[in-house]
Amino acid sequence: MTAGAHPFPAAAIRPVSARPRVEYLLFGVPVAILAVAALLPGLLAPSLDAAVFSLVGERLSQGQLPYAQLFDHKPPGMYLLIACGQLLNGTLGAWKVSWILSVVSLALTGTLVADTLRALGWRRLAWAAGGLCVAELGSFPLALGGGLGETIAVFPAAVAVRIGLLGSMRSGTLIAAGALAGIAAAISVQAAPALVALLVAVLLRHSSPSHHRALHGLRIVSGAAAVWTVLLVAMGSTGATGAAVEAVIGYNRAYTQLAAFDTPMGTEAMHAFLVVSPLAVLATVGAARSLLRRTQVEFTVVMLAWIASSVALIAVQGRLELHYVTLLVPPLALLAPAGLELLWIRGTFPRLAGSATLAAFLVAAFGVSLLLATVETAMAMEVRSGQAIRSHAVASWVWRQVPADQQIFVWGNVPEIYLDADRTPASPYVYMLPLTTPGFTSERLIGQVLADWKSAPPGVIVDAGSAAPGSAGLPPLLIQRPTLALDGRNADLLDPLRDFVRERYRLATTVQGWPIYVLR
């Protein structure tokens, strides 16, 4: 292959032989095991976001609509995926479906990264970069045990960029690449920068005249737009558009305005950097070295565009959650081999000194990243194990005492109770945060919940707002307790709901510290 025959002629650095299947087998099996091992702690209990996704997906498979009948403020793609998984295997459970999707996404993304690097000439180092990619994607601080939109969106996003780098320029291929980027963004907004990287990759393909590049970009955008058009038409046909706008735009706007209550972005950015520091160090060195090579400039620019647009999106959002960094991992991994290569450079003293310095930084980075992942996993598992025990105990009580056709309401941010108890939520608000977020909650919103309760009173109301009666937590129901700050989401307009419970319910029992109220 000559230097001008390919838009990203890094492929000309080393000749690549036919891809032996044994290499993919030897890589695929360990990387799948690595993905399972990395996410295994999550099977104990889902994170709040993962539990909400799983519950909405499960209820969607049973005919309830997101936004209008089940509130959440994320794009609809995740709910649709889980609903499809539930329809294929309803006995597995929505959370396990979500977890399996996460494992598959991680394994496929690592394999795709390795295959892309191999196609670009990094035959030996490709597998190391792919393995590091999976390890970082699955680390608990980023993946939280699986089930997050970012963990699943990363694969279609990476496929879309791969097509931009190495795919054909046929119309159908470009439309499909745009559609994949649109699907990724429909699963997680954080995947939207993949569309930017895809467009940059196609526009940089110097074998195409400028007017062809414009047409290529238009085809990509049309593919992404088609996905979102289908979603919008589907929501419009069910009458859920207004509720979706209120949830996705209204709630996120109110949530963003509370960013001052969060950990400062600079602190979170340092935390995120330390978690992904092994790849970040390699990618920084790799990008610097690649920009000095004329044949790798275009490829490096695409990766930097992906990274820069991801960082810009986080800055616009005004807050940084660690799982937002998930979509930065593939471009970092794709830049890593040029950095890894420096470890094997021999010759003059400056080169040897550079290799030794990089090795020292990598040892420190791996140590810090591993320490953070271990400590944060242990801390989170302690909390989740206690919550899982309480949730299963409440579910067991509900199974015995509450008919299957009766609705329940959980006063707290523990939507897994609905999953464990297999009971229908008595309100669209399957977690309490929307009802306590300043700038979003209102007397009208509380009145809607109250109207739902009056028309069909919950058979059971579980006060899961704190670990035990009297301990700090959400704004209390009937048993007084201190209110936690909860990053500013602790507005209390809930008195009409309290009055309804006080008048019509009695305290039946307390299970694992959570009071349970039943209709008088």
CSV table of N, CA and C in Angstrom, one decimal, residues 10-79:
chain,number,residue,atom,x,y,z
A,10,ALA,N,-1.0,5.7,8.2
A,10,ALA,CA,-0.2,5.0,9.3
A,10,ALA,C,-0.2,3.5,9.0
A,11,ALA,N,-1.1,3.1,8.1
A,11,ALA,CA,-1.1,1.6,7.8
A,11,ALA,C,0.2,1.3,7.0
A,12,ALA,N,0.8,2.3,6.5
A,12,ALA,CA,2.0,2.0,5.7
A,12,ALA,C,3.3,1.9,6.6
A,13,ILE,N,3.1,2.1,7.9
A,13,ILE,CA,4.3,2.1,8.8
A,13,ILE,C,4.9,0.7,8.8
A,14,ARG,N,4.0,-0.3,9.0
A,14,ARG,CA,4.5,-1.7,9.0
A,14,ARG,C,3.5,-2.5,8.1
A,15,PRO,N,4.0,-3.4,7.3
A,15,PRO,CA,3.1,-4.2,6.5
A,15,PRO,C,2.3,-5.2,7.5
A,16,VAL,N,1.0,-5.3,7.2
A,16,VAL,CA,0.2,-6.2,8.1
A,16,VAL,C,-0.2,-7.4,7.3
A,17,SER,N,0.1,-8.5,7.8
A,17,SER,CA,-0.2,-9.8,7.2
A,17,SER,C,-1.7,-10.0,7.3
A,18,ALA,N,-2.2,-11.1,6.6
A,18,ALA,CA,-3.6,-11.5,6.8
A,18,ALA,C,-3.9,-11.8,8.2
A,19,ARG,N,-5.0,-11.4,8.7
A,19,ARG,CA,-5.3,-11.5,10.1
A,19,ARG,C,-5.5,-13.0,10.5
A,20,PRO,N,-4.6,-13.6,11.2
A,20,PRO,CA,-4.8,-15.0,11.6
A,20,PRO,C,-5.9,-15.1,12.7
A,21,ARG,N,-6.8,-16.0,12.5
A,21,ARG,CA,-7.9,-16.1,13.4
A,21,ARG,C,-7.4,-16.5,14.8
A,22,VAL,N,-6.3,-17.2,14.9
A,22,VAL,CA,-5.8,-17.6,16.2
A,22,VAL,C,-5.5,-16.3,17.1
A,23,GLU,N,-5.0,-15.2,16.5
A,23,GLU,CA,-4.8,-14.0,17.3
A,23,GLU,C,-6.0,-13.5,17.9
A,24,TYR,N,-7.1,-13.5,17.2
A,24,TYR,CA,-8.4,-13.0,17.7
A,24,TYR,C,-8.9,-13.9,18.8
A,25,LEU,N,-8.7,-15.2,18.6
A,25,LEU,CA,-9.2,-16.2,19.6
A,25,LEU,C,-8.4,-16.0,20.9
A,26,LEU,N,-7.1,-15.9,20.7
A,26,LEU,CA,-6.2,-15.7,21.9
A,26,LEU,C,-6.5,-14.4,22.6
A,27,PHE,N,-6.9,-13.4,21.9
A,27,PHE,CA,-7.3,-12.1,22.5
A,27,PHE,C,-8.7,-12.1,23.0
A,28,GLY,N,-9.6,-12.6,22.2
A,28,GLY,CA,-11.0,-12.5,22.5
A,28,GLY,C,-11.5,-13.2,23.8
A,29,VAL,N,-10.9,-14.4,24.0
A,29,VAL,CA,-11.3,-15.1,25.3
A,29,VAL,C,-10.9,-14.4,26.5
A,30,PRO,N,-9.6,-14.1,26.6
A,30,PRO,CA,-9.1,-13.3,27.8
A,30,PRO,C,-9.8,-12.0,28.0
A,31,VAL,N,-10.1,-11.3,26.9
A,31,VAL,CA,-10.7,-10.0,27.1
A,31,VAL,C,-12.2,-10.1,27.5
A,32,ALA,N,-12.8,-11.2,27.1
A,32,ALA,CA,-14.2,-11.4,27.6
A,32,ALA,C,-14.2,-11.8,29.1
A,33,ILE,N,-13.2,-12.6,29.5
A,33,ILE,CA,-13.1,-12.9,30.9
A,33,ILE,C,-12.7,-11.6,31.7
A,34,LEU,N,-11.9,-10.7,31.2
A,34,LEU,CA,-11.5,-9.5,31.8
A,34,LEU,C,-12.8,-8.6,32.0
A,35,ALA,N,-13.6,-8.5,31.0
A,35,ALA,CA,-14.8,-7.7,31.0
A,35,ALA,C,-15.8,-8.2,32.1
A,36,VAL,N,-15.9,-9.6,32.2
A,36,VAL,CA,-16.8,-10.2,33.2
A,36,VAL,C,-16.2,-9.9,34.6
A,37,ALA,N,-14.9,-10.1,34.8
A,37,ALA,CA,-14.3,-9.9,36.1
A,37,ALA,C,-14.4,-8.4,36.5
A,38,ALA,N,-14.2,-7.5,35.6
A,38,ALA,CA,-14.3,-6.1,35.9
A,38,ALA,C,-15.7,-5.6,36.4
A,39,LEU,N,-16.7,-6.2,35.8
A,39,LEU,CA,-18.1,-5.8,36.1
A,39,LEU,C,-18.7,-6.7,37.1
A,40,LEU,N,-18.1,-7.8,37.5
A,40,LEU,CA,-18.7,-8.8,38.4
A,40,LEU,C,-19.2,-8.1,39.7
A,41,PRO,N,-18.5,-7.2,40.4
A,41,PRO,CA,-19.0,-6.6,41.6
A,41,PRO,C,-20.4,-6.0,41.4
A,42,GLY,N,-20.7,-5.5,40.2
A,42,GLY,CA,-22.0,-4.9,40.0
A,42,GLY,C,-23.2,-5.8,40.1
A,43,LEU,N,-22.9,-7.1,39.9
A,43,LEU,CA,-24.0,-8.1,40.0
A,43,LEU,C,-24.6,-8.1,41.4
A,44,LEU,N,-23.9,-7.7,42.4
A,44,LEU,CA,-24.4,-7.6,43.8
A,44,LEU,C,-25.6,-6.7,43.9
A,45,ALA,N,-25.6,-5.6,43.2
A,45,ALA,CA,-26.7,-4.6,43.2
A,45,ALA,C,-26.4,-3.6,42.2
A,46,PRO,N,-27.4,-3.0,41.5
A,46,PRO,CA,-27.1,-2.0,40.5
A,46,PRO,C,-26.9,-0.6,41.2
A,47,SER,N,-26.2,0.3,40.5
A,47,SER,CA,-26.2,1.7,40.9
A,47,SER,C,-27.6,2.3,40.7
A,48,LEU,N,-27.8,3.5,41.2
A,48,LEU,CA,-29.1,4.2,41.0
A,48,LEU,C,-29.4,4.3,39.5
A,49,ASP,N,-28.5,4.8,38.7
A,49,ASP,CA,-28.8,5.0,37.3
A,49,ASP,C,-29.1,3.7,36.6
A,50,ALA,N,-28.3,2.6,36.9
A,50,ALA,CA,-28.5,1.3,36.3
A,50,ALA,C,-29.9,0.7,36.7
A,51,ALA,N,-30.3,0.9,38.0
A,51,ALA,CA,-31.6,0.4,38.5
A,51,ALA,C,-32.7,1.1,37.8
A,52,VAL,N,-32.6,2.5,37.6
A,52,VAL,CA,-33.6,3.2,36.9
A,52,VAL,C,-33.7,2.7,35.4
A,53,PHE,N,-32.6,2.6,34.7
A,53,PHE,CA,-32.6,2.1,33.4
A,53,PHE,C,-33.3,0.8,33.3
A,54,SER,N,-32.9,-0.1,34.2
A,54,SER,CA,-33.5,-1.5,34.2
A,54,SER,C,-35.0,-1.5,34.4
A,55,LEU,N,-35.4,-0.7,35.4
A,55,LEU,CA,-36.8,-0.6,35.7
A,55,LEU,C,-37.6,0.0,34.5
A,56,VAL,N,-37.2,1.1,34.0
A,56,VAL,CA,-37.9,1.7,32.9
A,56,VAL,C,-37.9,0.7,31.7
A,57,GLY,N,-36.8,0.0,31.4
A,57,GLY,CA,-36.7,-0.9,30.3
A,57,GLY,C,-37.7,-2.1,30.5
A,58,GLU,N,-37.7,-2.6,31.8
A,58,GLU,CA,-38.6,-3.7,32.1
A,58,GLU,C,-40.1,-3.3,31.9
A,59,ARG,N,-40.4,-2.1,32.4
A,59,ARG,CA,-41.8,-1.6,32.3
A,59,ARG,C,-42.2,-1.3,30.8
A,60,LEU,N,-41.2,-0.8,30.1
A,60,LEU,CA,-41.5,-0.5,28.7
A,60,LEU,C,-41.8,-1.8,27.9
A,61,SER,N,-41.1,-2.9,28.3
A,61,SER,CA,-41.4,-4.2,27.7
A,61,SER,C,-42.9,-4.7,28.0
A,62,GLN,N,-43.4,-4.1,29.1
A,62,GLN,CA,-44.8,-4.5,29.5
A,62,GLN,C,-45.8,-3.4,29.1
A,63,GLY,N,-45.4,-2.4,28.3
A,63,GLY,CA,-46.3,-1.5,27.7
A,63,GLY,C,-46.4,-0.1,28.3
A,64,GLN,N,-45.6,0.1,29.4
A,64,GLN,CA,-45.6,1.5,30.0
A,64,GLN,C,-44.6,2.4,29.2
A,65,LEU,N,-44.9,3.6,29.1
A,65,LEU,CA,-44.1,4.5,28.3
A,65,LEU,C,-43.1,5.3,29.2
A,66,PRO,N,-41.8,5.4,28.7
A,66,PRO,CA,-40.9,6.3,29.3
A,66,PRO,C,-41.4,7.7,29.3
A,67,TYR,N,-40.9,8.5,30.3
A,67,TYR,CA,-41.2,9.9,30.4
A,67,TYR,C,-42.7,10.2,30.8
A,68,ALA,N,-43.6,9.7,30.0
A,68,ALA,CA,-45.0,10.0,30.3
A,68,ALA,C,-45.5,9.2,31.5
A,69,GLN,N,-45.1,7.9,31.6
A,69,GLN,CA,-45.6,7.0,32.7
A,69,GLN,C,-44.4,6.6,33.6
A,70,LEU,N,-43.2,6.8,33.2
A,70,LEU,CA,-42.0,6.4,34.0
A,70,LEU,C,-41.0,7.5,33.8
A,71,PHE,N,-40.7,8.3,34.8
A,71,PHE,CA,-39.8,9.4,34.7
A,71,PHE,C,-38.3,9.0,34.7
A,72,ASP,N,-37.6,9.6,33.7
A,72,ASP,CA,-36.1,9.6,33.8
A,72,ASP,C,-35.7,10.7,32.8
A,73,HIS,N,-34.5,11.2,33.0
A,73,HIS,CA,-34.0,12.3,32.2
A,73,HIS,C,-32.9,12.0,31.2
A,74,LYS,N,-32.8,10.7,30.8
A,74,LYS,CA,-31.8,10.3,29.8
A,74,LYS,C,-32.5,10.0,28.5
A,75,PRO,N,-31.7,10.0,27.4
A,75,PRO,CA,-32.2,9.6,26.1
A,75,PRO,C,-32.8,8.2,26.1
A,76,PRO,N,-33.7,7.9,25.2
A,76,PRO,CA,-34.5,6.7,25.3
A,76,PRO,C,-33.8,5.4,24.9
A,77,GLY,N,-32.6,5.5,24.3
A,77,GLY,CA,-32.0,4.3,23.7
A,77,GLY,C,-31.7,3.2,24.7
A,78,MET,N,-31.3,3.5,25.9
A,78,MET,CA,-31.0,2.5,26.9
A,78,MET,C,-32.3,1.7,27.3
A,79,TYR,N,-33.4,2.4,27.4
A,79,TYR,CA,-34.6,1.8,27.8
A,79,TYR,C,-35.1,0.8,26.7
